[in-house]
CSV table of C-alpha atoms in Angstrom, one decimal:
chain,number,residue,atom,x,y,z
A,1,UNK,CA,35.5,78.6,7.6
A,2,UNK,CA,35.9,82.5,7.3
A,3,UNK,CA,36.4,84.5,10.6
A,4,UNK,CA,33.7,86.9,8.7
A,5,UNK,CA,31.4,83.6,8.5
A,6,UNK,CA,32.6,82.6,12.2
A,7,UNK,CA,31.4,85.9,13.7
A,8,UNK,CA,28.2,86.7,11.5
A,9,UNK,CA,27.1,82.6,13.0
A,10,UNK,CA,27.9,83.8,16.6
A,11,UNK,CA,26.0,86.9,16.0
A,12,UNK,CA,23.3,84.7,14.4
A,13,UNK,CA,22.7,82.7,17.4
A,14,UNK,CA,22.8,85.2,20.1
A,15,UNK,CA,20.4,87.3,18.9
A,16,UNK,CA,17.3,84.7,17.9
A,17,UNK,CA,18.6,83.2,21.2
A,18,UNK,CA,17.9,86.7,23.1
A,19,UNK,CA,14.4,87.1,21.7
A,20,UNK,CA,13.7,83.9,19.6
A,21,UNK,CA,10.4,83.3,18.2
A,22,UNK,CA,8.7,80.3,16.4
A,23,UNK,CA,8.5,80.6,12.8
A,24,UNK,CA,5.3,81.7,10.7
A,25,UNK,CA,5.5,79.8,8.3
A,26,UNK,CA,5.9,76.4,9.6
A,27,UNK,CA,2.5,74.6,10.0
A,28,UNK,CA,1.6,73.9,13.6
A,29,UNK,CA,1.7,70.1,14.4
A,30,UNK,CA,-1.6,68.9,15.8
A,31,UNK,CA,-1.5,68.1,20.0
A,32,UNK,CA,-1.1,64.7,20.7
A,33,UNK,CA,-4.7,64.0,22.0
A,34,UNK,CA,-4.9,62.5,25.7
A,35,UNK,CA,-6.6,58.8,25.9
A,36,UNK,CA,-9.9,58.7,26.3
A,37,UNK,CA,-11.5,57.6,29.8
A,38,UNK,CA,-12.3,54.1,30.5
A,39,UNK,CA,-16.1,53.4,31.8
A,40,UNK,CA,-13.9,52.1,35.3
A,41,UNK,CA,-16.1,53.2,38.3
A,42,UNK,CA,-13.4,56.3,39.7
A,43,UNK,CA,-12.7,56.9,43.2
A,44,UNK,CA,-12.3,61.0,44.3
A,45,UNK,CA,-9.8,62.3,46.4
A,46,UNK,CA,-10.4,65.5,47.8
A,47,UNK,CA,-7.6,68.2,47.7
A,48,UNK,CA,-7.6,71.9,47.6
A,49,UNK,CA,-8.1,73.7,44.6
A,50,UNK,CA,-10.5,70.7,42.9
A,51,UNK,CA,-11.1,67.0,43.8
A,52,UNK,CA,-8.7,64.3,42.2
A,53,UNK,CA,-10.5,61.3,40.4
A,54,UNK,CA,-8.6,58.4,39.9
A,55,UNK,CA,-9.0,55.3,37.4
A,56,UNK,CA,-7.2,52.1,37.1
A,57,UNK,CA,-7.4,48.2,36.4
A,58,UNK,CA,-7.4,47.7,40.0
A,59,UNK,CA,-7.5,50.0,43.1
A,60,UNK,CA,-6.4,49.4,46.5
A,61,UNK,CA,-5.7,51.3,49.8
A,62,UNK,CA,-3.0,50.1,52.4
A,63,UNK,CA,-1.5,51.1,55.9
A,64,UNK,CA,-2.5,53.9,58.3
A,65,UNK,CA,-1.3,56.5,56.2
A,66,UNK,CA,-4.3,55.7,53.7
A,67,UNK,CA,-1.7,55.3,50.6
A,68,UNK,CA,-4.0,54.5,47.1
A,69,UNK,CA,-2.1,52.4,44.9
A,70,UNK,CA,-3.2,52.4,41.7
A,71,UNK,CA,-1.9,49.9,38.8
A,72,UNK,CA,-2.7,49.3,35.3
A,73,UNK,CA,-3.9,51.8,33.1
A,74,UNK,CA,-3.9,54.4,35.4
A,75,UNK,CA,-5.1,58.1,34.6
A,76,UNK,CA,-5.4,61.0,37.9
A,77,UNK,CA,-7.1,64.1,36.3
A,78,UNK,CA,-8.0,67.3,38.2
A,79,UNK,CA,-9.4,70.2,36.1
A,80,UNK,CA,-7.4,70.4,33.2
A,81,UNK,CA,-4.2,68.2,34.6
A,82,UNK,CA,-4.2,64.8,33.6
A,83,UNK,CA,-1.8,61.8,34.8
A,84,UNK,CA,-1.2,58.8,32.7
A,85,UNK,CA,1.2,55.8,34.4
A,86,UNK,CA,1.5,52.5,34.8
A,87,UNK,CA,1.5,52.7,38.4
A,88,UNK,CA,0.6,55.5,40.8
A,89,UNK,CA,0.8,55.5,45.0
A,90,UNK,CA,-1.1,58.4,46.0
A,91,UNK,CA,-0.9,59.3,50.6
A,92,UNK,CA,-4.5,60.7,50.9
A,93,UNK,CA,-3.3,62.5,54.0
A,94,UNK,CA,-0.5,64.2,52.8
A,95,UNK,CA,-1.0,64.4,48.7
A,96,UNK,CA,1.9,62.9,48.2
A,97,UNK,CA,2.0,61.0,44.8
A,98,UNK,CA,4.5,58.8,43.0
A,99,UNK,CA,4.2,57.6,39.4
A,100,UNK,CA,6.3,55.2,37.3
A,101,UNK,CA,6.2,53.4,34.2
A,102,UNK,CA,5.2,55.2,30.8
A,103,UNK,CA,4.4,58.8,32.5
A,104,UNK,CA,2.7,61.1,30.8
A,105,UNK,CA,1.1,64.5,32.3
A,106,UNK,CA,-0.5,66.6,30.5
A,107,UNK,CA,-0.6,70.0,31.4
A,108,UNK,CA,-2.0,73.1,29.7
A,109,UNK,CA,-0.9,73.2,26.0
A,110,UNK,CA,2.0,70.5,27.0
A,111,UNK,CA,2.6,67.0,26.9
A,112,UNK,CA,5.4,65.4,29.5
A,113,UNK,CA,6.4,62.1,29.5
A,114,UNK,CA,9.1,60.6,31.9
A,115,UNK,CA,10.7,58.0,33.9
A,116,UNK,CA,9.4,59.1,37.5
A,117,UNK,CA,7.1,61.5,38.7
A,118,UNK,CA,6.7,63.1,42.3
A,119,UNK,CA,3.9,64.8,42.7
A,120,UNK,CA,2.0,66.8,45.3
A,121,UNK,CA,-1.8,67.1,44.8
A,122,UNK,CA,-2.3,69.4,47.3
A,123,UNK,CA,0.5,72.2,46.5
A,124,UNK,CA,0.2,71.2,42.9
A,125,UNK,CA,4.2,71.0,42.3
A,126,UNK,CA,6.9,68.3,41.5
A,127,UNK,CA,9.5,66.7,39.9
A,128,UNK,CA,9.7,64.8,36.6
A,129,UNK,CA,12.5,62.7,36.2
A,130,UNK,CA,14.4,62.3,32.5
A,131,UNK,CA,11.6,64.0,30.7
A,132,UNK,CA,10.3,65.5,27.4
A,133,UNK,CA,7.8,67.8,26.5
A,134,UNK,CA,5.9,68.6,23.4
A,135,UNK,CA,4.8,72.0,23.6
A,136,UNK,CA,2.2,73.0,21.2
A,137,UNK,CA,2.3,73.6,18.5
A,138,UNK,CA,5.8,72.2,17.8
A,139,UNK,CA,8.7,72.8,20.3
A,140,UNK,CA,10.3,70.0,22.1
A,141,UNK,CA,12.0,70.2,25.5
A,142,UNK,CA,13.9,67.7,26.8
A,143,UNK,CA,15.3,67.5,30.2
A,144,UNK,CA,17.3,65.4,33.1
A,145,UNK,CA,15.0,67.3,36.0
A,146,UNK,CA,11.8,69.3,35.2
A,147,UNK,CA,10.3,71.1,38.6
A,148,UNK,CA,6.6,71.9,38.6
A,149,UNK,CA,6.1,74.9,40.2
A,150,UNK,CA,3.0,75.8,39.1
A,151,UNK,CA,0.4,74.9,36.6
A,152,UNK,CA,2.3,74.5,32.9
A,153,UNK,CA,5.2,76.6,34.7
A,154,UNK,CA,8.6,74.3,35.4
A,155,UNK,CA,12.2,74.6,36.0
A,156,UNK,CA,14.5,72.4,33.9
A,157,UNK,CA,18.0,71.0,34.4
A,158,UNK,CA,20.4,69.7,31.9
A,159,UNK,CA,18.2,70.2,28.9
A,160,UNK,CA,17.7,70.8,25.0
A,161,UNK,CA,15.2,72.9,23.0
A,162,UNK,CA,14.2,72.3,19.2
A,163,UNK,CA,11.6,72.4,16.7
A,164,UNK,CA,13.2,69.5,14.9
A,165,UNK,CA,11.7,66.0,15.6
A,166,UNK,CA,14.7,63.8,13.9
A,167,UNK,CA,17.5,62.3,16.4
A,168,UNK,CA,19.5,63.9,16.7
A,169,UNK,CA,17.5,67.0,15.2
A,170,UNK,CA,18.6,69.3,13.1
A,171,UNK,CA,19.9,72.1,15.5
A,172,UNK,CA,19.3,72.1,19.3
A,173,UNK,CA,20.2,74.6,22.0
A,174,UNK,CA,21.5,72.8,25.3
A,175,UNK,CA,21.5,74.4,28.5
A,176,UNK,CA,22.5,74.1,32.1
A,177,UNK,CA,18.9,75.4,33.5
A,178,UNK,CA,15.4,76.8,31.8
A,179,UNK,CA,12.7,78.2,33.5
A,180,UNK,CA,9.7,77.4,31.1
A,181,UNK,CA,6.0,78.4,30.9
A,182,UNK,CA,4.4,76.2,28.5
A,183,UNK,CA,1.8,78.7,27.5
A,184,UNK,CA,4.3,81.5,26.8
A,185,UNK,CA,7.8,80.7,26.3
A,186,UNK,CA,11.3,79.5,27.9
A,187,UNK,CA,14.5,81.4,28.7
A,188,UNK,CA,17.7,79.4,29.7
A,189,UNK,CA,20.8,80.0,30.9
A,190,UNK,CA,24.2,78.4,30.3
A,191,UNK,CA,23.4,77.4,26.7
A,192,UNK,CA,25.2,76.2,23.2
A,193,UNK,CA,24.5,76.0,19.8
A,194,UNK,CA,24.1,72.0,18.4
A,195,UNK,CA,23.7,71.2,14.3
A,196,UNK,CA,23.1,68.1,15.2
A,197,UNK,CA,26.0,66.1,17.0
A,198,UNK,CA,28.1,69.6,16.7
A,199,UNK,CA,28.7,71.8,19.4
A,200,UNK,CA,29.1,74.9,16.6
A,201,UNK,CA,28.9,78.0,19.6
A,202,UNK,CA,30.1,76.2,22.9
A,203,UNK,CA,28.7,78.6,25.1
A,204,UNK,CA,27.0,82.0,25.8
A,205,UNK,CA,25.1,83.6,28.8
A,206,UNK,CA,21.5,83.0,28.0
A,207,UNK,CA,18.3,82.7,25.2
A,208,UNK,CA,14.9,83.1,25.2
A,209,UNK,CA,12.3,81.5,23.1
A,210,UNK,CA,8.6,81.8,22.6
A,211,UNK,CA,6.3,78.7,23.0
A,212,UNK,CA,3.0,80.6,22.3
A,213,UNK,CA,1.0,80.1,18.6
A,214,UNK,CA,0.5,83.8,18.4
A,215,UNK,CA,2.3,85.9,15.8
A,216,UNK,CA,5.0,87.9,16.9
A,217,UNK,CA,7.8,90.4,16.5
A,218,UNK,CA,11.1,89.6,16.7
A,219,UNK,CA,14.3,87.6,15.4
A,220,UNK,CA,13.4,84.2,14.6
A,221,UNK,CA,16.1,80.7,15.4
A,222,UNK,CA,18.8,80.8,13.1
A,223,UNK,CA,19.0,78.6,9.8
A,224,UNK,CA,22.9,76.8,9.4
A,225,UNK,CA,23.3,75.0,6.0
A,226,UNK,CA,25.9,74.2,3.4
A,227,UNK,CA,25.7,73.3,-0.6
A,228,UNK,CA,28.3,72.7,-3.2
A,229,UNK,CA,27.5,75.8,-4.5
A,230,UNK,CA,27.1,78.3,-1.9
A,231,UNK,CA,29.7,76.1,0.7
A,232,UNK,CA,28.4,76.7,4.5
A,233,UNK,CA,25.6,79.4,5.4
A,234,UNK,CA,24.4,80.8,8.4
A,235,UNK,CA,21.2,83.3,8.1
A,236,UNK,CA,19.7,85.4,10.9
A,237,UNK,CA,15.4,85.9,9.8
A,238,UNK,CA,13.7,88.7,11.1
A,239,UNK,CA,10.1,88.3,11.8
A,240,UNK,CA,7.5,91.5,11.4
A,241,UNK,CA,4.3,91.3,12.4
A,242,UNK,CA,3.3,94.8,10.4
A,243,UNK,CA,-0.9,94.0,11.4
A,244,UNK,CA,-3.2,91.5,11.4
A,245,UNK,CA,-3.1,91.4,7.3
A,246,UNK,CA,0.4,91.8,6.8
A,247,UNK,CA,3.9,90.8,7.7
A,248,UNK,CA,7.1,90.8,6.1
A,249,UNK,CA,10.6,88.2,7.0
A,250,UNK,CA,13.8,90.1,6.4
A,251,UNK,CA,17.1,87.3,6.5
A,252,UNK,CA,20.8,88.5,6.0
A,253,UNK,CA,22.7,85.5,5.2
A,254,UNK,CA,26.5,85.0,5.0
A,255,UNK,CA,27.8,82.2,2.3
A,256,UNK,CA,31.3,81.0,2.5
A,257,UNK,CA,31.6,80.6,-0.9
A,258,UNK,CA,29.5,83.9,-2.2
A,259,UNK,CA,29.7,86.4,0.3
A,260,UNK,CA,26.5,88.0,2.4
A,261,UNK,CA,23.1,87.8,1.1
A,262,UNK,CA,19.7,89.7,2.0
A,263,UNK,CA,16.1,87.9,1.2
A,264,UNK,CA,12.7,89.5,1.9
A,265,UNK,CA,9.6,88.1,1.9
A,266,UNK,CA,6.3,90.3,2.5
A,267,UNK,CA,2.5,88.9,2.3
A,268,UNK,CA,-0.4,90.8,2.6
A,269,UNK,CA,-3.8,89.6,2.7
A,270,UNK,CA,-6.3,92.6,2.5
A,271,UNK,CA,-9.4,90.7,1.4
A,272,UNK,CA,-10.3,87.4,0.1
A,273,UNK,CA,-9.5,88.9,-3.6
A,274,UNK,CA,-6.5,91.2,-2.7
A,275,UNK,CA,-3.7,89.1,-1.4
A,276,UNK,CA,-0.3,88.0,-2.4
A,277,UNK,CA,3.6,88.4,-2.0
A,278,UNK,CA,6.3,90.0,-2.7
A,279,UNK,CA,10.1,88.3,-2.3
A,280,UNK,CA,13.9,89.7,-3.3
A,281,UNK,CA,16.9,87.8,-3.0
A,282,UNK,CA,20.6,90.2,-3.0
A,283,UNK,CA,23.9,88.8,-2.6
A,284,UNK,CA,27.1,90.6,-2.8
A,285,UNK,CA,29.8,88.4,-3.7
């Protein structure tokens, strides 16, 4: 591997992880739709900012602290919040919840799932224990600690960000901590670059990605490949949202085995009759 290849890959990385956003062109996966409700006669909890419902396969309340413990099939929902586990013990007092066994939460435009989940109803913040989420419409964040610290706002410890649903995906970044709004978009510190089990950048400072659907401006993730042809590649895309009827993707890509390339790709979509493309492929070799 060329130091020119080296340097143009480290380049590559540091850049879509400064301002990284999700690609145009790749279709958004549909959310993962929440279960629906069971016709279980729900018991309400009060709290502040909404009342809690709760519904399980069985329902019971125990010692002077007034602790709910819920089993089977459980779901909590308040507003748009919704709590999936096999077994939930929620203090009516104090908020105080504790879930376990197949957790999900959903929350705004994500979906967690997890080990163990401490939860507060009344402050509305927590801890997910070995967690993933799916973020519409295709990001995945994985996680040894996600803190809730607001509604779809957490901050995540000893974690990993793709697009890429294989294991283990295609490229990853790792990092030592994220602060993440699902709605908008993550930025993490302490990171590396992963093609799958290889560490290929072992560290830099930090990266930023958007979660949003949204089209927007700016240097999208980095592509790494290699053929018998071209040998490895790394290419850096540049995303341009020119208006709401046109855009154009500008990638410079270095080959080991043919030196540096440029592609272009603009669309343009003016009416339903006037539309189309234009693409350009340069390499200097």
């Amino acid at each position: 591997m060329s130091p020119r290849w080296r340097a143009l890959l480290a380049v590559a990385v540091l850049l879509a992880a400064s301002q990284a956003v999700h690609a145009q062109q790749q279709p958004p996966s549909a959310p993962t739709p929440a279960p629906e409700a069971r016709p279980q006669t729900p018991v309400t909890v009060p709290a502040p900012g909404g009342d809690v419902t709760v519904l399980a396969d069985r329902l019971e309340e125990i010692g002077p602290d007034r602790v709910l413990v819920a089993t089977g099939n459980v779901e909590v929902s308040r507003g748009s919040t919704r709590l999936v586990a096999d077994r939930v013990e929620m203090n009516r007092l104090t908020g105080d919840t504790v879930a376990t066994g197949r957790v999900i939460l959903y929350d705004a435009g994500g979906r967690l799932t997890g080990e163990r989940l401490e939860y507060n109803l009344r402050t509305g913040t927590g801890v997910l224990h070995g967690g993933e989420v799916q973020s519409d419409p295709y990001y995945r964040i994985t996680g040894e600690r996600f803190e809730r610290r607001g509604e779809s706002i957490y901050h995540v410890l000893g974690g990993a960000l793709t697009t890429c649903s294989a294991e283990p995906p295609e490229w990853s970044i790792h990092f030592g901590s994220a602060d993440a709004d699902l709605e908008t978009g993550v930025f993490g510190r302490s990171a590396s670059f992963w093609v799958r089990n290889l560490p290929l950048i072992p560290w830099f400072p930090f990266f930023a990605a958007a979660l949003g659907r949204d089209r927007q401006t700016g240097f999208l993730f980095p592509r790494v490949g290699h053929s018998a042809t071209r040998g490895y590649q790394a290419e850096v895309p540049f995303y341009w949202a020119i208006s709401d009827s046109q855009d154009l993707t500008v990638a410079l890509t270095e080959y080991t085995k043919r030196g540096t390339g440029l592609t272009e790709n603009y669309r343009y979509s003016l009416s339903a009759e006037n539309h189309g493309q234009i693409q350009g492929f340069y390499v200097r070799e």
